[in-house]
CSV table of C-alpha atoms and ligand atoms in Angstrom, one decimal:
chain,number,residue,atom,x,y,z
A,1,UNK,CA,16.7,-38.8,3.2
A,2,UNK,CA,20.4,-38.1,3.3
A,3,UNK,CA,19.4,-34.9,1.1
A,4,UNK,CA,17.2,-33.9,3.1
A,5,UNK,CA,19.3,-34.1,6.3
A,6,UNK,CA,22.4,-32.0,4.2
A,7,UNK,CA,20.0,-29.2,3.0
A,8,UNK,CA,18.4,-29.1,6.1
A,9,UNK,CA,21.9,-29.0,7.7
A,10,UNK,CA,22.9,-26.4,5.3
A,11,UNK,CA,19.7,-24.3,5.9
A,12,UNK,CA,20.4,-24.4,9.6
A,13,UNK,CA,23.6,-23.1,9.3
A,14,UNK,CA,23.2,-20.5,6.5
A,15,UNK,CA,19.9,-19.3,8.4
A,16,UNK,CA,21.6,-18.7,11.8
A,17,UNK,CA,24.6,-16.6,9.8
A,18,UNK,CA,21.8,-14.6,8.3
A,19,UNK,CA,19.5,-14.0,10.7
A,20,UNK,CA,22.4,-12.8,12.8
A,21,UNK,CA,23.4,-10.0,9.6
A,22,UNK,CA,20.0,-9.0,9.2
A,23,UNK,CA,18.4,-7.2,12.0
A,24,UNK,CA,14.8,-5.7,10.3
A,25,UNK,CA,11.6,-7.6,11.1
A,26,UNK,CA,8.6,-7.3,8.6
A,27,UNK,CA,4.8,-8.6,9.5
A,28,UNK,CA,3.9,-10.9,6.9
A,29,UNK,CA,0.0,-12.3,6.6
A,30,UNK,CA,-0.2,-15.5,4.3
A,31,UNK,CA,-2.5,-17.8,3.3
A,32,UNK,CA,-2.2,-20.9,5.5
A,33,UNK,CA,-1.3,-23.4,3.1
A,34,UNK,CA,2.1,-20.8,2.9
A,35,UNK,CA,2.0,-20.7,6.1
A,36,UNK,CA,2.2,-24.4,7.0
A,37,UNK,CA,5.1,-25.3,4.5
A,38,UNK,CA,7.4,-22.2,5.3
A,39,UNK,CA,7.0,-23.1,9.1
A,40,UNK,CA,7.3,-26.9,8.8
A,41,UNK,CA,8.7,-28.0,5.2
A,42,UNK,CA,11.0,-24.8,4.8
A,43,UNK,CA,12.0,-24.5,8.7
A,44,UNK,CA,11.6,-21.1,8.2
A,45,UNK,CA,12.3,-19.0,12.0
A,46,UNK,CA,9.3,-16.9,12.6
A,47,UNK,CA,6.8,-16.5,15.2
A,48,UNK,CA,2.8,-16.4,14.8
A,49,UNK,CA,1.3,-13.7,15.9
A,50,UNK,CA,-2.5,-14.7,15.0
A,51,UNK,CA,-4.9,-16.1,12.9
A,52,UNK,CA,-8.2,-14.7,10.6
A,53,UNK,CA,-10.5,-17.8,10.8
A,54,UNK,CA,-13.0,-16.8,8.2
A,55,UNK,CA,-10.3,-15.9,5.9
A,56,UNK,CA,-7.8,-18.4,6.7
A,57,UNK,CA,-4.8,-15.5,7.1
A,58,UNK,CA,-2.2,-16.5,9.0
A,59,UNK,CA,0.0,-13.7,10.4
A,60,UNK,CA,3.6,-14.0,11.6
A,61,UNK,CA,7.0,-11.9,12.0
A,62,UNK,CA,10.0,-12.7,10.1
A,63,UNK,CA,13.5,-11.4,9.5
A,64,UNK,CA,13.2,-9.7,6.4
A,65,UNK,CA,15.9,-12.1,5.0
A,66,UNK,CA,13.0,-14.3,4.6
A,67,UNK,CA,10.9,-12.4,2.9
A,68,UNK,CA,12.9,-14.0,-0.3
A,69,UNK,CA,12.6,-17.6,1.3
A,70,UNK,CA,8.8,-17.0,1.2
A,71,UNK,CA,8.5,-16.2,-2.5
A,72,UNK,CA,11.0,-19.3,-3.2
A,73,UNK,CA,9.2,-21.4,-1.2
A,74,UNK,CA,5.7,-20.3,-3.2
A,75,UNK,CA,7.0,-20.9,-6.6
A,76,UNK,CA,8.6,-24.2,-6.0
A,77,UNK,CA,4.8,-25.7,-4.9
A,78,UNK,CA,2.8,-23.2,-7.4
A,79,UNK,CA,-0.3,-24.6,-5.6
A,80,UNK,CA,0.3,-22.8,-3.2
A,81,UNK,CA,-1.2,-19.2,-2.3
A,82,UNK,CA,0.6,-15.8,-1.6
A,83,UNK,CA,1.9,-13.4,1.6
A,84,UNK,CA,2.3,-9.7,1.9
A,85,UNK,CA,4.5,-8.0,3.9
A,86,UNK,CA,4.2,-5.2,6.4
A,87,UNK,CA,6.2,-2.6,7.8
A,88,UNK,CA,3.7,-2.2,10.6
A,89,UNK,CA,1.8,-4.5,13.4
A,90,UNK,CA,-0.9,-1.9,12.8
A,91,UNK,CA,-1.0,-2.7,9.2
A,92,UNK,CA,-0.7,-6.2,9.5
A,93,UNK,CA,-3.3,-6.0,12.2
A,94,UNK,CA,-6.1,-4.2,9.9
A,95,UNK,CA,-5.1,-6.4,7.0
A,96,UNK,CA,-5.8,-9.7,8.6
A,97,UNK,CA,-9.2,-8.2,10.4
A,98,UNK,CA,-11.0,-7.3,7.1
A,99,UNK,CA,-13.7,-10.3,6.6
A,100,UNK,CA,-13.5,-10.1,2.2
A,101,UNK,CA,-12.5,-6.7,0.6
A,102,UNK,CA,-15.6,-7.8,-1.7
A,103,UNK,CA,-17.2,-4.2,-1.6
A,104,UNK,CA,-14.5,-2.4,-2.5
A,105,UNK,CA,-14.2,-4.7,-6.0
A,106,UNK,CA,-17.5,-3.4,-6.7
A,107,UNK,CA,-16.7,0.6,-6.6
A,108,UNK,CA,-16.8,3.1,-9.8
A,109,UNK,CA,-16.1,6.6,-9.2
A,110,UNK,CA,-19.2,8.1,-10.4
A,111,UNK,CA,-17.8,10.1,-13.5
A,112,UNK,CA,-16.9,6.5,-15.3
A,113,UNK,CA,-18.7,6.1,-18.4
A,114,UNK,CA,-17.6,3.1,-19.9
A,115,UNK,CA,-19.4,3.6,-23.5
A,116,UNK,CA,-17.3,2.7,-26.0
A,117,UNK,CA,-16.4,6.3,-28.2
A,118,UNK,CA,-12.8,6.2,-30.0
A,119,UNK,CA,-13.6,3.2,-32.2
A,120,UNK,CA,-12.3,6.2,-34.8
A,121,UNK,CA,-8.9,6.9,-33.0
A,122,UNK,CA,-8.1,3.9,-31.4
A,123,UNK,CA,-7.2,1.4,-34.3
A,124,UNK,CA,-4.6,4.1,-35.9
A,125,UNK,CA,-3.0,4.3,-32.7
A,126,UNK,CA,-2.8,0.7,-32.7
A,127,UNK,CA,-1.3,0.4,-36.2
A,128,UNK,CA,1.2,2.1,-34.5
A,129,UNK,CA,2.5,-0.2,-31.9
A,130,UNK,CA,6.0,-1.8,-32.9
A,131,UNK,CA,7.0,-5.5,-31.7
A,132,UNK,CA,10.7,-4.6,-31.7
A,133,UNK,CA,10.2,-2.3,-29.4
A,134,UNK,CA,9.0,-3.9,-26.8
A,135,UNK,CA,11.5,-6.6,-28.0
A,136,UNK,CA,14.1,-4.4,-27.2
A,137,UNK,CA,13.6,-2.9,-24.0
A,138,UNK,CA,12.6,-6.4,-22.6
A,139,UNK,CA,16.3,-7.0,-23.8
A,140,UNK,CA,17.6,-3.8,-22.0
A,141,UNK,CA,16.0,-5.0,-18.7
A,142,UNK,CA,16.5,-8.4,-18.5
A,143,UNK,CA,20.2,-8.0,-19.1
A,144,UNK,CA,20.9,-6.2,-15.8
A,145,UNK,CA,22.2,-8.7,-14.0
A,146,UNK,CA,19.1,-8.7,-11.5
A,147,UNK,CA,16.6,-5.8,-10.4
A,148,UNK,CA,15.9,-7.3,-7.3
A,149,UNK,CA,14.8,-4.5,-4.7
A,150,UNK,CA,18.0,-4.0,-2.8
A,151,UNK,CA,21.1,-4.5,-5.1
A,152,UNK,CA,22.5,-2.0,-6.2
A,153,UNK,CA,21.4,-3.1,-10.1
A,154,UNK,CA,17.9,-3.1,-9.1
A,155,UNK,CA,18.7,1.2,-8.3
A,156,UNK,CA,20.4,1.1,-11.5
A,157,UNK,CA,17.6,-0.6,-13.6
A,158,UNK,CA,15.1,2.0,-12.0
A,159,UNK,CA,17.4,4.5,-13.4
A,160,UNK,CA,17.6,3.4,-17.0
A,161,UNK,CA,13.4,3.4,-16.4
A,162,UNK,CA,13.6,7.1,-15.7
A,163,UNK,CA,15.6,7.5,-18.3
A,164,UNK,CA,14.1,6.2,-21.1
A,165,UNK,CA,10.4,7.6,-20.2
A,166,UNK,CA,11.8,11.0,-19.6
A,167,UNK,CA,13.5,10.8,-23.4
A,168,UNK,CA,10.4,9.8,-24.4
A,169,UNK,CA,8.7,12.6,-23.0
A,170,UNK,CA,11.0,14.9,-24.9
A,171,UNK,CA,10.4,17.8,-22.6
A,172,UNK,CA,6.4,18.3,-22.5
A,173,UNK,CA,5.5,20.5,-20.4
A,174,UNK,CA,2.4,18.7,-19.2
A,175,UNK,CA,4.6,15.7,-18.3
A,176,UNK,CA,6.9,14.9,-15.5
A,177,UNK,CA,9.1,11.7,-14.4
A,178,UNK,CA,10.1,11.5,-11.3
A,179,UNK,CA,10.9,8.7,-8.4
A,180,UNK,CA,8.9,7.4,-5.7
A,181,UNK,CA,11.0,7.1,-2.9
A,182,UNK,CA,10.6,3.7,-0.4
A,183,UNK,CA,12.1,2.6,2.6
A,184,UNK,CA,14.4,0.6,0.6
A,185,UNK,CA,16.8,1.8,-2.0
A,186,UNK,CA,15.0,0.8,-4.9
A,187,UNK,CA,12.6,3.5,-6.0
A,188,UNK,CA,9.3,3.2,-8.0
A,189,UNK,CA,9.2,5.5,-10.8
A,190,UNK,CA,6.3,7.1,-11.9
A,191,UNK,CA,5.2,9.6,-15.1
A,192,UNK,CA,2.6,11.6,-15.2
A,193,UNK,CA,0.5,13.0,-18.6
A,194,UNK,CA,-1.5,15.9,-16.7
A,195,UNK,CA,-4.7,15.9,-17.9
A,196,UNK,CA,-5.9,19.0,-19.9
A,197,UNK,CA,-9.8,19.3,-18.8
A,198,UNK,CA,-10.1,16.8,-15.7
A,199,UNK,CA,-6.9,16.9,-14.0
A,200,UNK,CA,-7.7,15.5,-11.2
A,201,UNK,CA,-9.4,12.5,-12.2
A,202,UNK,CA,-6.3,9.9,-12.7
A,203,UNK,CA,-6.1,6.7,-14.6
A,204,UNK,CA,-2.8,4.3,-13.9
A,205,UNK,CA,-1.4,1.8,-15.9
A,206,UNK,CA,1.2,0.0,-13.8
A,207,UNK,CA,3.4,-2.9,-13.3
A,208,UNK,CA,6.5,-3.9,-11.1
A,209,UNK,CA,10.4,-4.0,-12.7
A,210,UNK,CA,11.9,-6.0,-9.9
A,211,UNK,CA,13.2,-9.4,-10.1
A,212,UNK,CA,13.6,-12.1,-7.9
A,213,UNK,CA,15.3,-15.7,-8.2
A,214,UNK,CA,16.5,-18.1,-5.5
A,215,UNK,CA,16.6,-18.9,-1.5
A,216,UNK,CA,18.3,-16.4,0.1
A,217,UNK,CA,20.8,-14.0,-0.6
A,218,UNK,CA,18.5,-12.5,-3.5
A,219,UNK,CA,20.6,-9.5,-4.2
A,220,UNK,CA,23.2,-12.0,-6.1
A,221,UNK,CA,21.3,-14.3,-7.9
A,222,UNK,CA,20.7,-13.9,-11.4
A,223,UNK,CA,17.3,-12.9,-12.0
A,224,UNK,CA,16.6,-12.0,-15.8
A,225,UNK,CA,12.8,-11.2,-15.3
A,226,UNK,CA,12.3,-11.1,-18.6
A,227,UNK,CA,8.6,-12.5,-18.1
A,228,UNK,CA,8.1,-11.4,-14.7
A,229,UNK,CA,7.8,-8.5,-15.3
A,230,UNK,CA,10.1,-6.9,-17.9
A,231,UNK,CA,7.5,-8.1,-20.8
A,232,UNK,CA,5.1,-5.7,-18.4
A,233,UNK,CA,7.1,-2.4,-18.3
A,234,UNK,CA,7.9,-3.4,-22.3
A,235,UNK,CA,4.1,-2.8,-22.7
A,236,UNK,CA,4.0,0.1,-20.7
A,237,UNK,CA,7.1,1.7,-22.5
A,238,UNK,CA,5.4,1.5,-26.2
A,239,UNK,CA,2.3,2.6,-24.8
A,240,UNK,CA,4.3,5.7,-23.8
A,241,UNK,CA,5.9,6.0,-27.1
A,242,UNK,CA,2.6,5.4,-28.9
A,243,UNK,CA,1.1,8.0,-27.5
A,244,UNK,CA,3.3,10.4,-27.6
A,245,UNK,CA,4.5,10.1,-31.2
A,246,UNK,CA,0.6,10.4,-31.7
A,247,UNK,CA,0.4,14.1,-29.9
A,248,UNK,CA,-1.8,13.0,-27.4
A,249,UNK,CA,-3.2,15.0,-24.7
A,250,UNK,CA,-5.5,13.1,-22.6
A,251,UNK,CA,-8.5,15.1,-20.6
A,252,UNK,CA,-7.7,13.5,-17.4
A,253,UNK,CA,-4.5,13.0,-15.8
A,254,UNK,CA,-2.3,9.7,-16.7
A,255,UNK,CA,0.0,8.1,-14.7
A,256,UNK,CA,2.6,5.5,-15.6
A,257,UNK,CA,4.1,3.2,-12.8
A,258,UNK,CA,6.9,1.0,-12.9
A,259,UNK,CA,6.7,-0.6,-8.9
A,260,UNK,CA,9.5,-1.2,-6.9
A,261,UNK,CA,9.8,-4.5,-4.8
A,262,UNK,CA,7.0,-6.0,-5.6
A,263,UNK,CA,8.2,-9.9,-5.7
A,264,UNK,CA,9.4,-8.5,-1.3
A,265,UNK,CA,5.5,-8.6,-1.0
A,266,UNK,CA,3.7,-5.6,-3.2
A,267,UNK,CA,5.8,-2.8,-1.0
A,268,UNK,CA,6.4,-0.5,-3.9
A,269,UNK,CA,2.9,-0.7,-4.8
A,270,UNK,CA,1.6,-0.2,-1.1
A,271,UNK,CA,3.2,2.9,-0.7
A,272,UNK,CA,1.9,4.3,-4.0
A,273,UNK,CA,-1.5,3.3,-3.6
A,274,UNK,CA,-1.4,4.4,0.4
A,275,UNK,CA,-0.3,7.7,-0.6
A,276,UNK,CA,-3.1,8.3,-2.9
A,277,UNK,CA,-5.2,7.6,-0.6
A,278,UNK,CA,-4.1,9.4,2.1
A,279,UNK,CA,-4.0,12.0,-0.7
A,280,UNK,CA,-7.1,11.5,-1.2
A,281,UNK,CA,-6.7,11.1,-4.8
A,282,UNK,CA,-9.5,10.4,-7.8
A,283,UNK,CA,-8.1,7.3,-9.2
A,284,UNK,CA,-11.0,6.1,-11.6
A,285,UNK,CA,-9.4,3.0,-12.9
A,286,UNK,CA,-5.9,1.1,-12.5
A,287,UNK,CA,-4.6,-1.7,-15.0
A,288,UNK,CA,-1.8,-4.0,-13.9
A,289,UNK,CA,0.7,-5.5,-16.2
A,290,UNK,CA,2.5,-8.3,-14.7
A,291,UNK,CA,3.5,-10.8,-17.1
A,292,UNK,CA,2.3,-10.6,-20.7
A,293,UNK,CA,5.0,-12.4,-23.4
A,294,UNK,CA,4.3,-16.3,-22.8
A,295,UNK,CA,1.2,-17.8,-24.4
A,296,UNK,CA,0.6,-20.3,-22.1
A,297,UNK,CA,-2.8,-21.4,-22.5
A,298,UNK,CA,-5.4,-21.9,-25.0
A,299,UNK,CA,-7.0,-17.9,-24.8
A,300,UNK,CA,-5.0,-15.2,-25.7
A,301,UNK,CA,-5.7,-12.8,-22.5
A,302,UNK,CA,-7.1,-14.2,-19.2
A,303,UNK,CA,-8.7,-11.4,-16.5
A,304,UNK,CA,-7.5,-12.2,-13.2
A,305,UNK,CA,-10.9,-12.0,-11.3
A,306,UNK,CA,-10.0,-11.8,-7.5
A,307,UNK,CA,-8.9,-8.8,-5.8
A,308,UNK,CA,-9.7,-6.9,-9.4
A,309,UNK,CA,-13.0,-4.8,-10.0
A,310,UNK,CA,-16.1,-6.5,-11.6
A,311,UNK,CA,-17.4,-3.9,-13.6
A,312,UNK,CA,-13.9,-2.7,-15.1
A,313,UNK,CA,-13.3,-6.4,-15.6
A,314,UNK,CA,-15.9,-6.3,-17.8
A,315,UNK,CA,-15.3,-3.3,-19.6
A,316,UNK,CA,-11.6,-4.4,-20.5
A,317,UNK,CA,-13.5,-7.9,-21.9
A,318,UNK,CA,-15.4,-5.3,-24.3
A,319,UNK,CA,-12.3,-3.1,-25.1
A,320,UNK,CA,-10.8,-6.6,-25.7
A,321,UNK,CA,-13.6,-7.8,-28.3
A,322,UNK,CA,-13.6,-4.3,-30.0
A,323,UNK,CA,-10.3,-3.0,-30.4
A,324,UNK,CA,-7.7,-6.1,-29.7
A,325,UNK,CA,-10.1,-8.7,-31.4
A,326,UNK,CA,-8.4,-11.9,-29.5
A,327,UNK,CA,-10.2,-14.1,-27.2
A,328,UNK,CA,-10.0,-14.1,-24.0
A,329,UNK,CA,-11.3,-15.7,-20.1
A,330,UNK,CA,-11.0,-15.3,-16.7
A,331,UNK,CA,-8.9,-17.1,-13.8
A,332,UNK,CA,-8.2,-16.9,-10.3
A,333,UNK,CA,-5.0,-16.4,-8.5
A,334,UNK,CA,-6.3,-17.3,-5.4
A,335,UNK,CA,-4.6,-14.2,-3.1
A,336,UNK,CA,-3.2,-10.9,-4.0
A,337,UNK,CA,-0.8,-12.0,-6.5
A,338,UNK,CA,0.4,-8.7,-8.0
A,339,UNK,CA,0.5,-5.1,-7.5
A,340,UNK,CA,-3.3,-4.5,-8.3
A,341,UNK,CA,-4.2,-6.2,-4.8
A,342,UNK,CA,-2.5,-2.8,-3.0
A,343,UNK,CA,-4.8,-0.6,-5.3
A,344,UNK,CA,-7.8,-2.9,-4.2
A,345,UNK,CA,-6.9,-2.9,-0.5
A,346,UNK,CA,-7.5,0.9,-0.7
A,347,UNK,CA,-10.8,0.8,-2.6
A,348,UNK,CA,-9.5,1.7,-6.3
A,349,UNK,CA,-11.2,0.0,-9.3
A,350,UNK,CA,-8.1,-2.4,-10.6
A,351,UNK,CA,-7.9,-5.1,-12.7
A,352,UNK,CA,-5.0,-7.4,-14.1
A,353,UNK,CA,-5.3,-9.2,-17.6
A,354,UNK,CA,-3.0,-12.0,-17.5
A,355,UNK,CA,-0.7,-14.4,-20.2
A,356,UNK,CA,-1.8,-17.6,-19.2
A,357,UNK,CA,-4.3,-19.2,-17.0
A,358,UNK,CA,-2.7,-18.1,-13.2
A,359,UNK,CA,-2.0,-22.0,-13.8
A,360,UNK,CA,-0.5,-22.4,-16.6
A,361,UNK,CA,2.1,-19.3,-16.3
A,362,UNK,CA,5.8,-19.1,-17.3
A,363,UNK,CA,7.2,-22.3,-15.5
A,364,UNK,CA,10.4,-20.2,-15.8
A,365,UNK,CA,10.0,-17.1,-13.9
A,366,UNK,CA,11.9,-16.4,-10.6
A,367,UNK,CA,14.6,-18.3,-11.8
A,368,UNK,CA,17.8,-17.5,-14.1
A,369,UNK,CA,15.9,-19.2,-16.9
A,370,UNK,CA,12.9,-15.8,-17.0
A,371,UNK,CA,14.7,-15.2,-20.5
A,372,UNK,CA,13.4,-13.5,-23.8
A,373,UNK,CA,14.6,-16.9,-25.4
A,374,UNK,CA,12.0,-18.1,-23.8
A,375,UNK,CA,9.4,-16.7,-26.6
A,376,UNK,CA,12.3,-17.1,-29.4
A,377,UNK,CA,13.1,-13.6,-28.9
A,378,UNK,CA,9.8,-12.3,-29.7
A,379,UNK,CA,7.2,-10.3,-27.9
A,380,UNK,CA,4.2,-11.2,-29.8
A,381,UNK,CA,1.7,-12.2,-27.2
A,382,UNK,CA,2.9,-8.6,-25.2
A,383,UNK,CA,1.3,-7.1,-28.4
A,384,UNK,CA,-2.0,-7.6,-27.9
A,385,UNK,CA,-1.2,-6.4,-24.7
A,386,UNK,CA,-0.1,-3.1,-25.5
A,387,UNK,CA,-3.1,-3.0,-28.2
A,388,UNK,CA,-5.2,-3.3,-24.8
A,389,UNK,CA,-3.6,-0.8,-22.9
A,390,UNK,CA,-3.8,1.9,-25.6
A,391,UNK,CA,-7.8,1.4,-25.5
A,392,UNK,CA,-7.9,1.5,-22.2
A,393,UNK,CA,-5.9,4.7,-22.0
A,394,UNK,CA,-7.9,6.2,-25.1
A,395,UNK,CA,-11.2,5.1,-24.0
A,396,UNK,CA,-10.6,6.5,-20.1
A,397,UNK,CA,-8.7,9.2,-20.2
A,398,UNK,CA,-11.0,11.0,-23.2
B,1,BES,N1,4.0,-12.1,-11.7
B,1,BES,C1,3.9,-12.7,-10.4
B,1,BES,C2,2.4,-13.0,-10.1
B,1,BES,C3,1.8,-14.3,-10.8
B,1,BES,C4,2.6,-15.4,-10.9
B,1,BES,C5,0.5,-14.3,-11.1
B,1,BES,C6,2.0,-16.5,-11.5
B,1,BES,C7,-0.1,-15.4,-11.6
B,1,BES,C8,0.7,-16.5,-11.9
B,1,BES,C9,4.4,-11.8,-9.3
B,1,BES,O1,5.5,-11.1,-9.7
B,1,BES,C10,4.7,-12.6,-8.1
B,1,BES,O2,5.6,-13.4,-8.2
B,1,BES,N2,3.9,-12.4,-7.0
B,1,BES,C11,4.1,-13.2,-5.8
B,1,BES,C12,3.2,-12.7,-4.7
B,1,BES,C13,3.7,-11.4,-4.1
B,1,BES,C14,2.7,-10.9,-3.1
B,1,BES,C15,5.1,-11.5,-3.5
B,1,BES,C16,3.8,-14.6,-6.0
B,1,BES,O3,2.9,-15.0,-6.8
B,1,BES,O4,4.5,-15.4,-5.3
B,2,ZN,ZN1,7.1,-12.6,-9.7
């Protein structure tokens, strides 16, 4: 009791001081079970501004300040669902009017073939995949002191992203690096393979590099994030490398995408996957990596079925049985708990294999503790990760 009356004390203090530094409002929708414990267990200020019934959305405005408070809030009761943020009413409006985005998870572009070909090609590529590589750039990452989305590390960690893809693409003409501006200072960066007969059918392989630990004040808390979701952009980087070192030049166009701010409610991803729509862009598939180092359940690789595409779900379970040879399942996360969901919202086949059961996860992520000790120093679970992405690349992009 007399803890509760000190932290509640202390939050009401500490949230007047910041409310009053931070002017920017954000729409948030969250699932009400969220909804209910930020408003009356977390005290958080906001004000409703409606309700989906079917869906059981809740939408509200908050200071962006509490955006942070949100995802604390989440992890500390990991029963309960997720939020994303807004920059617009009209946005959050449309979001919390859609009934199920069901149809949309059942959508192919019609050139897809999913027929297995590169059972040749794929296992040398494989052979070539290096566990202290991804090792050592999970190192590289989780070192910065945090990458949350608005200190001035997270810029600098975007940086050293750039950085090391455009070394690795060693000045190929077909390939370009370049950053993916926001509203925020953090960018998302993104490389492109341009592909040499279908250029303008794209395949993505994508995860977020920001970090995120603690109540408020995010942009001073260490925040590792050497699970969530350096072990992701690990995977990505030695794909990359792989590839390269291989010669490879795909027939459609690739594109690598390390998202900004994701853990602030999927905004790097949202303005990626808005763009290419409004673009008007062929995506024909998009994988997510978000958290891939800590084995903790019973299958090796778990497909995250909601907010994910079906059929592409399924293909990944054969590429997994043919090329990576592990076992594997499915689980739910319950709400749009990664970057995927933005790429789903817009009607783009995306799927997410997972670590763990969305249970049984890293119980230390979002906290200073989202260490490579974690795993002893080791990336082998992220592995048979990178063995997946590399079919899926080799198998799509052909
Ligand atoms: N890597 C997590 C997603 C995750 C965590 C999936 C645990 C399955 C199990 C991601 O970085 C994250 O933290 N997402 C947020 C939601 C997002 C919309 C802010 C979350 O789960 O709270
Ligand atoms: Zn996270």
């Amino acid at each position: 009791m007399f803890y509760l009356i000190i932290s509640t004390l202390f939050f009401t203090i500490f949230s007047t001081s910041i409310s009053s530094l931070h002017a920017e409002e954000f729409w948030v929708t969250l699932t009400n079970d969220l909804y209910k414990n930020a408003k009356y267990q977390g005290n958080v200020p906001m004000s409703y501004e409606g309700e989906n019934y079917k869906t059981g959305i809740t939408l509200i405005k908050i200071d962006s300040a509490y955006i942070d408070t949100l995802s604390y809030l989440k992890h500390k009761n990991p029963k309960l669902q997720g939020f994303i943020t807004h920059y617009t009413i009209n946005e959050a409006r449309n979001f919390l009017n859609k009934d199920s985005i069901n149809e949309s998870q059942q959508f192919i572009p019609p050139s897809v073939d999913y027929t297995l070909t590169q059972e040749a090609l794929i296992p040398q590529f494989i052979a070539e995949i290096k566990e202290s590589n991804i090792v050592d750039t999970i190192k590289n990452l989780s070192d910065f002191f945090n990458r949350y989305y608005k200190s001035t590390w997270g810029t600098q960690s975007a940086g050293w992203i750039k950085n090391k893809w455009s070394t690795l693409a060693n000045g190929r003409a077909d390939i370009t690096v370049s950053e993916f501006k926001h509203q925020f200072a953090q960018p998302s960066i993104i490389m492109t393979i341009k592909g040499k007969d279908k250029p303008n059918e794209i395949l993505v392989l994508g995860g977020h590099f920001d970090s995120i630990a603690g109540y408020f004040g995010g942009a001073n808390n260490r925040a590792p994030g050497a699970d969530d979701n350096a072990s992701g952009i690990s995977v990505i980087t030695e794909t990359i490398r792989v590839l390269l070192e291989k010669n490879y030049y795909p027939s459609r166009t690739i594109m690598f995408i390390a998202y900004a701010a994701e853990e602030a409610g999927l905004l790097g991803s949202k303005d990626v996957a808005n763009d290419c729509k409004k673009k008007n862009l062929n995506i024909i598939g998009v994988m997510q990596l978000d958290m891939t180092n800590y084995k903790g359940s019973e299958k090796d690789i778990y497909l995250i079925s909601d907010n994910t595409n079906v059929r592409q779900n399924t293909f990944i379970g054969t590429l997994i049985d043919n090329y990576v040879k592990v076992s594997w399942g499915q689980s739910a996360c319950g709400y749009g708990c990664s970057d995927h969901a933005s790429w789903t919202a817009n009607g783009y086949p995306a799927s997410l294999p997972f670590e763990s059961t969305a249970e049984e996860y890293n119980p230390n992520i979002h906290s200073e503790n989202d260490l490579l000790s974690v795993t002893n120093n080791r990336a082998d679970h992220s592995v048979k990760f990178a063995k997946l992405a590399i079919a899926y690349v080799l198998e799509l992009a052909k």
